[in-house]
């Protein structure tokens, strides 16, 4: 996974897929995953612009099977800007959770359940 000295546009579906979620739902999902004792894997926060977003890096193939309202699965044919390795604070694009090692990614089922709960807490059931 690229973690150089500059932000880098990386293809999803090569090292990982990404699940994009609104920042507030994503922050709560991270807390829920951590409360379960599961690894969060690398998480990118882009807090610039009108709609701040979080990107959860998941195993390749996750995007093809992903279905969760309010999120976007990014796999083959998609790209994600990955922040430079040292960028760990706001404002702007930064690592919300750093990669602990190159192959450490979030567990899709744990993320899915956490995002469902986080969205319901914020928005109520659909």
Short mmCIF file of the N, C-alpha and C atoms (twelve columns), coordinates in Angstrom:
data_MODEL
# 
_entry.id   MODEL 
# 
loop_
_atom_site.group_PDB 
_atom_site.id 
_atom_site.type_symbol 
_atom_site.label_atom_id 
_atom_site.label_alt_id 
_atom_site.label_comp_id 
_atom_site.label_asym_id 
_atom_site.label_seq_id 
_atom_site.Cartn_x 
_atom_site.Cartn_y 
_atom_site.Cartn_z 
_atom_site.pdbx_PDB_model_num 
ATOM 1   N N  . UNK A 1   0.845   -1.174 0.000   1 
ATOM 2   C CA . UNK A 1   0.000   0.000  0.000   1 
ATOM 3   C C  . UNK A 1   0.892   1.239  0.000   1 
ATOM 4   N N  . UNK A 2   0.688   2.140  -0.914  1 
ATOM 5   C CA . UNK A 2   1.523   3.336  -0.947  1 
ATOM 6   C C  . UNK A 2   1.344   4.179  0.313   1 
ATOM 7   N N  . UNK A 3   2.424   4.583  0.901   1 
ATOM 8   C CA . UNK A 3   2.400   5.507  2.036   1 
ATOM 9   C C  . UNK A 3   3.632   6.397  1.939   1 
ATOM 10  N N  . UNK A 4   3.733   7.110  0.838   1 
ATOM 11  C CA . UNK A 4   4.894   7.943  0.574   1 
ATOM 12  C C  . UNK A 4   4.836   9.291  1.257   1 
ATOM 13  N N  . UNK A 5   5.605   10.221 0.736   1 
ATOM 14  C CA . UNK A 5   5.704   11.543 1.343   1 
ATOM 15  C C  . UNK A 5   4.715   12.550 0.747   1 
ATOM 16  N N  . UNK A 6   3.922   12.130 -0.224  1 
ATOM 17  C CA . UNK A 6   2.903   12.977 -0.855  1 
ATOM 18  C C  . UNK A 6   1.610   12.181 -0.985  1 
ATOM 19  N N  . UNK A 7   0.440   12.862 -1.025  1 
ATOM 20  C CA . UNK A 7   -0.797  12.133 -1.295  1 
ATOM 21  C C  . UNK A 7   -0.673  11.429 -2.648  1 
ATOM 22  N N  . UNK A 8   -1.328  10.287 -2.774  1 
ATOM 23  C CA . UNK A 8   -1.211  9.510  -4.007  1 
ATOM 24  C C  . UNK A 8   -2.572  8.968  -4.423  1 
ATOM 25  N N  . UNK A 9   -2.920  9.136  -5.694  1 
ATOM 26  C CA . UNK A 9   -4.141  8.576  -6.253  1 
ATOM 27  C C  . UNK A 9   -3.896  7.094  -6.504  1 
ATOM 28  N N  . UNK A 10  -4.628  6.239  -5.797  1 
ATOM 29  C CA . UNK A 10  -4.402  4.790  -5.871  1 
ATOM 30  C C  . UNK A 10  -5.644  4.087  -6.394  1 
ATOM 31  N N  . UNK A 11  -5.448  3.072  -7.217  1 
ATOM 32  C CA . UNK A 11  -6.596  2.314  -7.710  1 
ATOM 33  C C  . UNK A 11  -7.147  1.389  -6.623  1 
ATOM 34  N N  . UNK A 12  -8.453  1.449  -6.410  1 
ATOM 35  C CA . UNK A 12  -9.091  0.473  -5.525  1 
ATOM 36  C C  . UNK A 12  -9.094  -0.865 -6.264  1 
ATOM 37  N N  . UNK A 13  -9.199  -1.931 -5.513  1 
ATOM 38  C CA . UNK A 13  -9.233  -3.253 -6.123  1 
ATOM 39  C C  . UNK A 13  -7.864  -3.837 -6.389  1 
ATOM 40  N N  . UNK A 14  -6.798  -3.126 -6.030  1 
ATOM 41  C CA . UNK A 14  -5.435  -3.630 -6.212  1 
ATOM 42  C C  . UNK A 14  -4.887  -4.141 -4.881  1 
ATOM 43  N N  . UNK A 15  -4.722  -3.233 -3.922  1 
ATOM 44  C CA . UNK A 15  -4.254  -3.597 -2.587  1 
ATOM 45  C C  . UNK A 15  -5.437  -3.789 -1.638  1 
ATOM 46  N N  . UNK A 16  -6.521  -3.068 -1.915  1 
ATOM 47  C CA . UNK A 16  -7.691  -3.025 -1.047  1 
ATOM 48  C C  . UNK A 16  -8.868  -2.473 -1.834  1 
ATOM 49  N N  . UNK A 17  -10.060 -2.643 -1.297  1 
ATOM 50  C CA . UNK A 17  -11.245 -1.911 -1.714  1 
ATOM 51  C C  . UNK A 17  -11.492 -0.868 -0.637  1 
ATOM 52  N N  . UNK A 18  -12.340 0.101  -0.912  1 
ATOM 53  C CA . UNK A 18  -12.649 1.120  0.095   1 
ATOM 54  C C  . UNK A 18  -14.161 1.250  0.240   1 
ATOM 55  N N  . UNK A 19  -14.579 1.488  1.468   1 
ATOM 56  C CA . UNK A 19  -15.977 1.787  1.747   1 
ATOM 57  C C  . UNK A 19  -16.021 3.226  2.237   1 
ATOM 58  N N  . UNK A 20  -16.771 4.064  1.497   1 
ATOM 59  C CA . UNK A 20  -16.885 5.485  1.844   1 
ATOM 60  C C  . UNK A 20  -18.156 5.700  2.654   1 
ATOM 61  N N  . UNK A 21  -18.036 6.451  3.741   1 
ATOM 62  C CA . UNK A 21  -19.169 6.754  4.609   1 
ATOM 63  C C  . UNK A 21  -19.086 8.208  5.040   1 
ATOM 64  N N  . UNK A 22  -20.232 8.822  5.373   1 
ATOM 65  C CA . UNK A 22  -20.190 10.182 5.913   1 
ATOM 66  C C  . UNK A 22  -19.362 10.210 7.203   1 
ATOM 67  N N  . UNK A 23  -18.674 11.319 7.430   1 
ATOM 68  C CA . UNK A 23  -17.744 11.409 8.558   1 
ATOM 69  C C  . UNK A 23  -18.373 11.034 9.899   1 
ATOM 70  N N  . UNK A 24  -19.514 11.614 10.245  1 
ATOM 71  C CA . UNK A 24  -20.084 11.370 11.573  1 
ATOM 72  C C  . UNK A 24  -20.477 9.908  11.766  1 
ATOM 73  N N  . UNK A 25  -21.043 9.291  10.756  1 
ATOM 74  C CA . UNK A 25  -21.382 7.868  10.827  1 
ATOM 75  C C  . UNK A 25  -20.100 7.047  10.891  1 
ATOM 76  N N  . UNK A 26  -19.111 7.427  10.105  1 
ATOM 77  C CA . UNK A 26  -17.845 6.717  10.088  1 
ATOM 78  C C  . UNK A 26  -17.112 6.783  11.419  1 
ATOM 79  N N  . UNK A 27  -17.087 7.953  12.044  1 
ATOM 80  C CA . UNK A 27  -16.432 8.088  13.349  1 
ATOM 81  C C  . UNK A 27  -17.078 7.164  14.381  1 
ATOM 82  N N  . UNK A 28  -18.399 7.143  14.380  1 
ATOM 83  C CA . UNK A 28  -19.105 6.276  15.334  1 
ATOM 84  C C  . UNK A 28  -18.837 4.807  15.003  1 
ATOM 85  N N  . UNK A 29  -18.787 4.466  13.723  1 
ATOM 86  C CA . UNK A 29  -18.504 3.080  13.322  1 
ATOM 87  C C  . UNK A 29  -17.115 2.656  13.808  1 
ATOM 88  N N  . UNK A 30  -16.126 3.534  13.705  1 
ATOM 89  C CA . UNK A 30  -14.780 3.222  14.207  1 
ATOM 90  C C  . UNK A 30  -14.862 2.907  15.702  1 
ATOM 91  N N  . UNK A 31  -15.566 3.742  16.455  1 
ATOM 92  C CA . UNK A 31  -15.690 3.511  17.900  1 
ATOM 93  C C  . UNK A 31  -16.366 2.172  18.181  1 
ATOM 94  N N  . UNK A 32  -17.399 1.841  17.427  1 
ATOM 95  C CA . UNK A 32  -18.105 0.574  17.630  1 
ATOM 96  C C  . UNK A 32  -17.218 -0.630 17.304  1 
ATOM 97  N N  . UNK A 33  -16.452 -0.527 16.227  1 
ATOM 98  C CA . UNK A 33  -15.533 -1.620 15.871  1 
ATOM 99  C C  . UNK A 33  -14.503 -1.804 16.983  1 
ATOM 100 N N  . UNK A 34  -13.953 -0.703 17.473  1 
ATOM 101 C CA . UNK A 34  -12.956 -0.776 18.545  1 
ATOM 102 C C  . UNK A 34  -13.558 -1.315 19.839  1 
ATOM 103 N N  . UNK A 35  -14.816 -0.956 20.126  1 
ATOM 104 C CA . UNK A 35  -15.491 -1.489 21.320  1 
ATOM 105 C C  . UNK A 35  -15.632 -3.007 21.246  1 
ATOM 106 N N  . UNK A 36  -15.767 -3.544 20.037  1 
ATOM 107 C CA . UNK A 36  -15.881 -4.990 19.853  1 
ATOM 108 C C  . UNK A 36  -14.520 -5.679 19.933  1 
ATOM 109 N N  . UNK A 37  -13.464 -4.895 20.010  1 
ATOM 110 C CA . UNK A 37  -12.124 -5.462 20.070  1 
ATOM 111 C C  . UNK A 37  -11.593 -5.902 18.719  1 
ATOM 112 N N  . UNK A 38  -12.238 -5.449 17.645  1 
ATOM 113 C CA . UNK A 38  -11.789 -5.787 16.295  1 
ATOM 114 C C  . UNK A 38  -10.815 -4.728 15.790  1 
ATOM 115 N N  . UNK A 39  -9.894  -5.100 14.916  1 
ATOM 116 C CA . UNK A 39  -9.004  -4.090 14.328  1 
ATOM 117 C C  . UNK A 39  -9.777  -3.211 13.345  1 
ATOM 118 N N  . UNK A 40  -9.498  -1.924 13.367  1 
ATOM 119 C CA . UNK A 40  -10.183 -1.026 12.434  1 
ATOM 120 C C  . UNK A 40  -9.545  -1.050 11.059  1 
ATOM 121 N N  . UNK A 41  -8.292  -1.446 10.992  1 
ATOM 122 C CA . UNK A 41  -7.585  -1.324 9.726   1 
ATOM 123 C C  . UNK A 41  -7.362  0.140  9.430   1 
ATOM 124 N N  . UNK A 42  -6.795  0.443  8.270   1 
ATOM 125 C CA . UNK A 42  -6.538  1.836  7.916   1 
ATOM 126 C C  . UNK A 42  -7.835  2.564  7.566   1 
ATOM 127 N N  . UNK A 43  -7.955  3.789  8.067   1 
ATOM 128 C CA . UNK A 43  -9.119  4.622  7.789   1 
ATOM 129 C C  . UNK A 43  -8.617  6.006  7.403   1 
ATOM 130 N N  . UNK A 44  -9.122  6.517  6.296   1 
ATOM 131 C CA . UNK A 44  -8.765  7.844  5.793   1 
ATOM 132 C C  . UNK A 44  -9.926  8.784  6.069   1 
ATOM 133 N N  . UNK A 45  -9.620  9.997  6.541   1 
ATOM 134 C CA . UNK A 45  -10.635 11.024 6.743   1 
ATOM 135 C C  . UNK A 45  -10.330 12.193 5.813   1 
ATOM 136 N N  . UNK A 46  -11.325 12.555 5.022   1 
ATOM 137 C CA . UNK A 46  -11.234 13.747 4.180   1 
ATOM 138 C C  . UNK A 46  -12.270 14.718 4.715   1 
ATOM 139 N N  . UNK A 47  -11.822 15.624 5.606   1 
ATOM 140 C CA . UNK A 47  -12.763 16.528 6.254   1 
ATOM 141 C C  . UNK A 47  -12.874 17.877 5.561   1 
ATOM 142 N N  . UNK A 48  -12.340 17.983 4.364   1 
ATOM 143 C CA . UNK A 48  -12.483 19.206 3.588   1 
ATOM 144 C C  . UNK A 48  -13.785 19.169 2.789   1 
ATOM 145 N N  . UNK A 49  -14.275 20.305 2.442   1 
ATOM 146 C CA . UNK A 49  -15.475 20.361 1.616   1 
ATOM 147 C C  . UNK A 49  -16.765 20.298 2.407   1 
ATOM 148 N N  . UNK A 50  -17.872 20.319 1.691   1 
ATOM 149 C CA . UNK A 50  -19.198 20.350 2.318   1 
ATOM 150 C C  . UNK A 50  -19.597 19.026 2.945   1 
ATOM 151 N N  . UNK A 51  -19.095 17.922 2.401   1 
ATOM 152 C CA . UNK A 51  -19.491 16.607 2.876   1 
ATOM 153 C C  . UNK A 51  -18.266 15.799 3.305   1 
ATOM 154 N N  . UNK A 52  -17.793 15.997 4.530   1 
ATOM 155 C CA . UNK A 52  -16.635 15.224 4.994   1 
ATOM 156 C C  . UNK A 52  -16.924 13.720 4.942   1 
ATOM 157 N N  . UNK A 53  -15.895 12.953 4.551   1 
ATOM 158 C CA . UNK A 53  -16.071 11.517 4.333   1 
ATOM 159 C C  . UNK A 53  -14.929 10.733 4.933   1 
ATOM 160 N N  . UNK A 54  -15.259 9.481  5.253   1 
ATOM 161 C CA . UNK A 54  -14.247 8.541  5.719   1 
ATOM 162 C C  . UNK A 54  -14.176 7.387  4.735   1 
ATOM 163 N N  . UNK A 55  -12.972 6.859  4.575   1 
ATOM 164 C CA . UNK A 55  -12.731 5.723  3.689   1 
ATOM 165 C C  . UNK A 55  -12.124 4.598  4.517   1 
ATOM 166 N N  . UNK A 56  -12.848 3.490  4.601   1 
ATOM 167 C CA . UNK A 56  -12.381 2.304  5.313   1 
ATOM 168 C C  . UNK A 56  -11.751 1.368  4.289   1 
ATOM 169 N N  . UNK A 57  -10.507 0.987  4.494   1 
ATOM 170 C CA . UNK A 57  -9.832  0.101  3.558   1 
ATOM 171 C C  . UNK A 57  -10.118 -1.343 3.950   1 
ATOM 172 N N  . UNK A 58  -10.694 -2.077 3.013   1 
ATOM 173 C CA . UNK A 58  -11.180 -3.440 3.237   1 
ATOM 174 C C  . UNK A 58  -10.532 -4.382 2.225   1 
ATOM 175 N N  . UNK A 59  -10.622 -5.683 2.455   1 
ATOM 176 C CA . UNK A 59  -10.014 -6.635 1.517   1 
ATOM 177 C C  . UNK A 59  -10.571 -6.490 0.096   1 
ATOM 178 N N  . UNK A 60  -9.710  -6.745 -0.871  1 
ATOM 179 C CA . UNK A 60  -10.132 -6.734 -2.285  1 
ATOM 180 C C  . UNK A 60  -11.299 -7.696 -2.441  1 
ATOM 181 N N  . UNK A 61  -12.324 -7.271 -3.163  1 
ATOM 182 C CA . UNK A 61  -13.525 -8.071 -3.375  1 
ATOM 183 C C  . UNK A 61  -14.692 -7.623 -2.513  1 
ATOM 184 N N  . UNK A 62  -14.423 -6.852 -1.461  1 
ATOM 185 C CA . UNK A 62  -15.491 -6.377 -0.568  1 
ATOM 186 C C  . UNK A 62  -16.494 -5.526 -1.331  1 
ATOM 187 N N  . UNK A 63  -16.025 -4.642 -2.199  1 
ATOM 188 C CA . UNK A 63  -16.913 -3.716 -2.909  1 
ATOM 189 C C  . UNK A 63  -17.943 -4.441 -3.763  1 
ATOM 190 N N  . UNK A 64  -17.562 -5.547 -4.355  1 
ATOM 191 C CA . UNK A 64  -18.478 -6.283 -5.241  1 
ATOM 192 C C  . UNK A 64  -19.674 -6.838 -4.475  1 
ATOM 193 N N  . UNK A 65  -19.522 -7.081 -3.186  1 
ATOM 194 C CA . UNK A 65  -20.585 -7.682 -2.377  1 
ATOM 195 C C  . UNK A 65  -21.265 -6.693 -1.441  1 
ATOM 196 N N  . UNK A 66  -20.775 -5.462 -1.411  1 
ATOM 197 C CA . UNK A 66  -21.215 -4.488 -0.410  1 
ATOM 198 C C  . UNK A 66  -22.581 -3.906 -0.740  1 
ATOM 199 N N  . UNK A 67  -23.454 -3.893 0.264   1 
ATOM 200 C CA . UNK A 67  -24.752 -3.219 0.148   1 
ATOM 201 C C  . UNK A 67  -25.090 -2.615 1.490   1 
ATOM 202 N N  . UNK A 68  -25.015 -1.320 1.582   1 
ATOM 203 C CA . UNK A 68  -25.410 -0.616 2.805   1 
ATOM 204 C C  . UNK A 68  -25.791 0.814  2.439   1 
ATOM 205 N N  . UNK A 69  -27.041 1.206  2.721   1 
ATOM 206 C CA . UNK A 69  -27.480 2.565  2.403   1 
ATOM 207 C C  . UNK A 69  -26.568 3.611  3.036   1 
ATOM 208 N N  . UNK A 70  -26.364 4.693  2.322   1 
ATOM 209 C CA . UNK A 70  -25.569 5.793  2.842   1 
ATOM 210 C C  . UNK A 70  -24.073 5.613  2.700   1 
ATOM 211 N N  . UNK A 71  -23.646 4.498  2.116   1 
ATOM 212 C CA . UNK A 71  -22.223 4.251  1.888   1 
ATOM 213 C C  . UNK A 71  -21.997 3.996  0.410   1 
ATOM 214 N N  . UNK A 72  -20.747 4.090  -0.001  1 
ATOM 215 C CA . UNK A 72  -20.370 3.811  -1.383  1 
ATOM 216 C C  . UNK A 72  -19.191 2.843  -1.353  1 
ATOM 217 N N  . UNK A 73  -19.322 1.759  -2.092  1 
ATOM 218 C CA . UNK A 73  -18.242 0.770  -2.195  1 
ATOM 219 C C  . UNK A 73  -17.376 1.120  -3.395  1 
ATOM 220 N N  . UNK A 74  -16.075 1.174  -3.189  1 
ATOM 221 C CA . UNK A 74  -15.137 1.533  -4.240  1 
ATOM 222 C C  . UNK A 74  -14.214 0.344  -4.498  1 
ATOM 223 N N  . UNK A 75  -14.366 -0.253 -5.662  1 
ATOM 224 C CA . UNK A 75  -13.548 -1.393 -6.048  1 
ATOM 225 C C  . UNK A 75  -12.903 -1.120 -7.395  1 
ATOM 226 N N  . UNK A 76  -12.792 -2.159 -8.209  1 
ATOM 227 C CA . UNK A 76  -12.194 -2.004 -9.539  1 
ATOM 228 C C  . UNK A 76  -12.835 -0.847 -10.289 1 
ATOM 229 N N  . UNK A 77  -12.058 -0.119 -11.018 1 
ATOM 230 C CA . UNK A 77  -12.405 1.066  -11.809 1 
ATOM 231 C C  . UNK A 77  -12.534 2.330  -10.962 1 
ATOM 232 N N  . UNK A 78  -12.337 2.245  -9.652  1 
ATOM 233 C CA . UNK A 78  -12.403 3.417  -8.765  1 
ATOM 234 C C  . UNK A 78  -11.006 3.752  -8.251  1 
ATOM 235 N N  . UNK A 79  -10.848 4.977  -7.799  1 
ATOM 236 C CA . UNK A 79  -9.592  5.431  -7.226  1 
ATOM 237 C C  . UNK A 79  -9.856  6.177  -5.927  1 
ATOM 238 N N  . UNK A 80  -8.867  6.146  -5.035  1 
ATOM 239 C CA . UNK A 80  -8.938  6.849  -3.753  1 
ATOM 240 C C  . UNK A 80  -7.615  7.589  -3.573  1 
ATOM 241 N N  . UNK A 81  -7.705  8.833  -3.112  1 
ATOM 242 C CA . UNK A 81  -6.481  9.561  -2.789  1 
ATOM 243 C C  . UNK A 81  -6.057  9.129  -1.383  1 
ATOM 244 N N  . UNK A 82  -4.845  8.607  -1.289  1 
ATOM 245 C CA . UNK A 82  -4.278  8.132  -0.028  1 
ATOM 246 C C  . UNK A 82  -3.336  9.213  0.490   1 
ATOM 247 N N  . UNK A 83  -3.527  9.632  1.762   1 
ATOM 248 C CA . UNK A 83  -2.650  10.680 2.295   1 
ATOM 249 C C  . UNK A 83  -1.223  10.192 2.499   1 
ATOM 250 N N  . UNK A 84  -0.302  11.125 2.568   1 
ATOM 251 C CA . UNK A 84  1.082   10.766 2.858   1 
ATOM 252 C C  . UNK A 84  1.152   10.130 4.248   1 
ATOM 253 N N  . UNK A 85  2.152   9.324  4.449   1 
ATOM 254 C CA . UNK A 85  2.280   8.521  5.679   1 
ATOM 255 C C  . UNK A 85  2.270   9.367  6.949   1 
ATOM 256 N N  . UNK A 86  2.860   10.540 6.911   1 
ATOM 257 C CA . UNK A 86  2.986   11.353 8.119   1 
ATOM 258 C C  . UNK A 86  1.757   12.215 8.399   1 
ATOM 259 N N  . UNK A 87  0.803   12.206 7.502   1 
ATOM 260 C CA . UNK A 87  -0.368  13.091 7.651   1 
ATOM 261 C C  . UNK A 87  -1.420  12.420 8.520   1 
ATOM 262 N N  . UNK A 88  -1.453  12.766 9.822   1 
ATOM 263 C CA . UNK A 88  -2.353  12.103 10.767  1 
ATOM 264 C C  . UNK A 88  -3.265  13.071 11.515  1 
ATOM 265 N N  . UNK A 89  -3.285  14.331 11.103  1 
ATOM 266 C CA . UNK A 89  -4.147  15.302 11.774  1 
ATOM 267 C C  . UNK A 89  -4.875  16.167 10.752  1 
ATOM 268 N N  . UNK A 90  -6.006  16.701 11.193  1 
ATOM 269 C CA . UNK A 90  -6.794  17.619 10.383  1 
ATOM 270 C C  . UNK A 90  -6.082  18.970 10.366  1 
ATOM 271 N N  . UNK A 91  -6.451  19.846 9.475   1 
ATOM 272 C CA . UNK A 91  -7.538  19.738 8.517   1 
ATOM 273 C C  . UNK A 91  -7.103  19.046 7.236   1 
ATOM 274 N N  . UNK A 92  -8.098  18.695 6.440   1 
ATOM 275 C CA . UNK A 92  -7.847  18.099 5.135   1 
ATOM 276 C C  . UNK A 92  -7.687  16.590 5.191   1 
ATOM 277 N N  . UNK A 93  -7.238  16.049 4.099   1 
ATOM 278 C CA . UNK A 93  -7.074  14.611 3.934   1 
ATOM 279 C C  . UNK A 93  -5.984  14.092 4.867   1 
ATOM 280 N N  . UNK A 94  -6.329  13.096 5.693   1 
ATOM 281 C CA . UNK A 94  -5.342  12.532 6.624   1 
ATOM 282 C C  . UNK A 94  -5.767  11.135 7.068   1 
ATOM 283 N N  . UNK A 95  -4.830  10.446 7.701   1 
ATOM 284 C CA . UNK A 95  -5.119  9.126  8.260   1 
ATOM 285 C C  . UNK A 95  -5.864  9.309  9.573   1 
ATOM 286 N N  . UNK A 96  -7.061  8.750  9.670   1 
ATOM 287 C CA . UNK A 96  -7.803  8.723  10.929  1 
ATOM 288 C C  . UNK A 96  -7.298  7.551  11.773  1 
ATOM 289 N N  . UNK A 97  -7.015  6.451  11.111  1 
ATOM 290 C CA . UNK A 97  -6.333  5.302  11.711  1 
ATOM 291 C C  . UNK A 97  -5.258  4.869  10.729  1 
ATOM 292 N N  . UNK A 98  -4.022  4.873  11.181  1 
ATOM 293 C CA . UNK A 98  -2.897  4.494  10.326  1 
ATOM 294 C C  . UNK A 98  -2.911  2.997  10.025  1 
ATOM 295 N N  . UNK A 99  -2.366  2.616  8.882   1 
ATOM 296 C CA . UNK A 99  -2.174  1.184  8.635   1 
ATOM 297 C C  . UNK A 99  -1.164  0.639  9.647   1 
ATOM 298 N N  . UNK A 100 -1.495  -0.456 10.311  1 
ATOM 299 C CA . UNK A 100 -0.558  -1.038 11.275  1 
ATOM 300 C C  . UNK A 100 0.500   -1.874 10.567  1 
ATOM 301 N N  . UNK A 101 0.120   -2.415 9.427   1 
ATOM 302 C CA . UNK A 101 1.050   -3.143 8.557   1 
ATOM 303 C C  . UNK A 101 0.402   -3.187 7.187   1 
ATOM 304 N N  . UNK A 102 1.152   -3.462 6.128   1 
ATOM 305 C CA . UNK A 102 0.619   -3.360 4.773   1 
ATOM 306 C C  . UNK A 102 -0.645  -4.186 4.502   1 
ATOM 307 N N  . UNK A 103 -0.780  -5.340 5.125   1 
ATOM 308 C CA . UNK A 103 -1.939  -6.175 4.794   1 
ATOM 309 C C  . UNK A 103 -3.058  -6.089 5.835   1 
ATOM 310 N N  . UNK A 104 -2.945  -5.212 6.827   1 
ATOM 311 C CA . UNK A 104 -3.972  -5.100 7.868   1 
ATOM 312 C C  . UNK A 104 -5.143  -4.266 7.352   1 
ATOM 313 N N  . UNK A 105 -6.285  -4.920 7.162   1 
ATOM 314 C CA . UNK A 105 -7.477  -4.243 6.659   1 
ATOM 315 C C  . UNK A 105 -8.642  -4.531 7.595   1 
ATOM 316 N N  . UNK A 106 -9.685  -3.718 7.501   1 
ATOM 317 C CA . UNK A 106 -10.842 -3.918 8.364   1 
ATOM 318 C C  . UNK A 106 -11.590 -5.190 7.961   1 
ATOM 319 N N  . UNK A 107 -12.208 -5.833 8.940   1 
ATOM 320 C CA . UNK A 107 -13.030 -7.014 8.692   1 
ATOM 321 C C  . UNK A 107 -14.379 -6.525 8.158   1 
ATOM 322 N N  . UNK A 108 -14.749 -6.890 6.918   1 
ATOM 323 C CA . UNK A 108 -15.972 -6.345 6.315   1 
ATOM 324 C C  . UNK A 108 -17.243 -6.557 7.141   1 
ATOM 325 N N  . UNK A 109 -17.428 -7.751 7.714   1 
ATOM 326 C CA . UNK A 109 -18.650 -7.982 8.498   1 
ATOM 327 C C  . UNK A 109 -18.714 -7.074 9.720   1 
ATOM 328 N N  . UNK A 110 -17.589 -6.899 10.395  1 
ATOM 329 C CA . UNK A 110 -17.550 -6.015 11.558  1 
ATOM 330 C C  . UNK A 110 -17.856 -4.577 11.172  1 
ATOM 331 N N  . UNK A 111 -17.289 -4.129 10.051  1 
ATOM 332 C CA . UNK A 111 -17.561 -2.781 9.555   1 
ATOM 333 C C  . UNK A 111 -19.026 -2.630 9.192   1 
ATOM 334 N N  . UNK A 112 -19.563 -3.608 8.493   1 
ATOM 335 C CA . UNK A 112 -20.961 -3.532 8.055   1 
ATOM 336 C C  . UNK A 112 -21.896 -3.373 9.252   1 
ATOM 337 N N  . UNK A 113 -21.728 -4.211 10.264  1 
ATOM 338 C CA . UNK A 113 -22.587 -4.129 11.450  1 
ATOM 339 C C  . UNK A 113 -22.406 -2.795 12.172  1 
ATOM 340 N N  . UNK A 114 -21.173 -2.319 12.264  1 
ATOM 341 C CA . UNK A 114 -20.911 -1.039 12.929  1 
ATOM 342 C C  . UNK A 114 -21.539 0.123  12.162  1 
ATOM 343 N N  . UNK A 115 -21.463 0.109  10.840  1 
ATOM 344 C CA . UNK A 115 -22.065 1.182  10.039  1 
ATOM 345 C C  . UNK A 115 -23.585 1.171  10.152  1 
ATOM 346 N N  . UNK A 116 -24.189 -0.009 10.176  1 
ATOM 347 C CA . UNK A 116 -25.643 -0.093 10.352  1 
ATOM 348 C C  . UNK A 116 -26.041 0.550  11.681  1 
ATOM 349 N N  . UNK A 117 -25.368 0.151  12.744  1 
ATOM 350 C CA . UNK A 117 -25.685 0.677  14.071  1 
ATOM 351 C C  . UNK A 117 -25.430 2.177  14.141  1 
ATOM 352 N N  . UNK A 118 -24.315 2.623  13.610  1 
ATOM 353 C CA . UNK A 118 -23.973 4.049  13.640  1 
ATOM 354 C C  . UNK A 118 -24.997 4.874  12.868  1 
ATOM 355 N N  . UNK A 119 -25.402 4.391  11.708  1 
ATOM 356 C CA . UNK A 119 -26.400 5.118  10.900  1 
ATOM 357 C C  . UNK A 119 -27.734 5.185  11.630  1 
ATOM 358 N N  . UNK A 120 -28.151 4.061  12.228  1 
ATOM 359 C CA . UNK A 120 -29.426 4.050  12.957  1 
ATOM 360 C C  . UNK A 120 -29.396 4.967  14.164  1 
ATOM 361 N N  . UNK A 121 -28.287 5.022  14.863  1 
ATOM 362 C CA . UNK A 121 -28.152 5.936  16.001  1 
ATOM 363 C C  . UNK A 121 -28.297 7.377  15.545  1 
ATOM 364 N N  . UNK A 122 -27.746 7.672  14.391  1 
ATOM 365 C CA . UNK A 122 -27.746 9.050  13.889  1 
ATOM 366 C C  . UNK A 122 -29.048 9.431  13.195  1 
ATOM 367 N N  . UNK A 123 -29.581 8.513  12.385  1 
ATOM 368 C CA . UNK A 123 -30.710 8.854  11.515  1 
ATOM 369 C C  . UNK A 123 -32.012 8.157  11.887  1 
ATOM 370 N N  . UNK A 124 -31.938 7.135  12.723  1 
ATOM 371 C CA . UNK A 124 -33.109 6.324  13.012  1 
ATOM 372 C C  . UNK A 124 -33.237 5.229  11.965  1 
ATOM 373 N N  . UNK A 125 -34.060 4.205  12.218  1 
ATOM 374 C CA . UNK A 125 -34.206 3.108  11.248  1 
ATOM 375 C C  . UNK A 125 -34.840 3.594  9.954   1 
ATOM 376 N N  . UNK A 126 -34.444 2.984  8.850   1 
ATOM 377 C CA . UNK A 126 -35.047 3.334  7.549   1 
ATOM 378 C C  . UNK A 126 -36.379 2.664  7.378   1 
# 
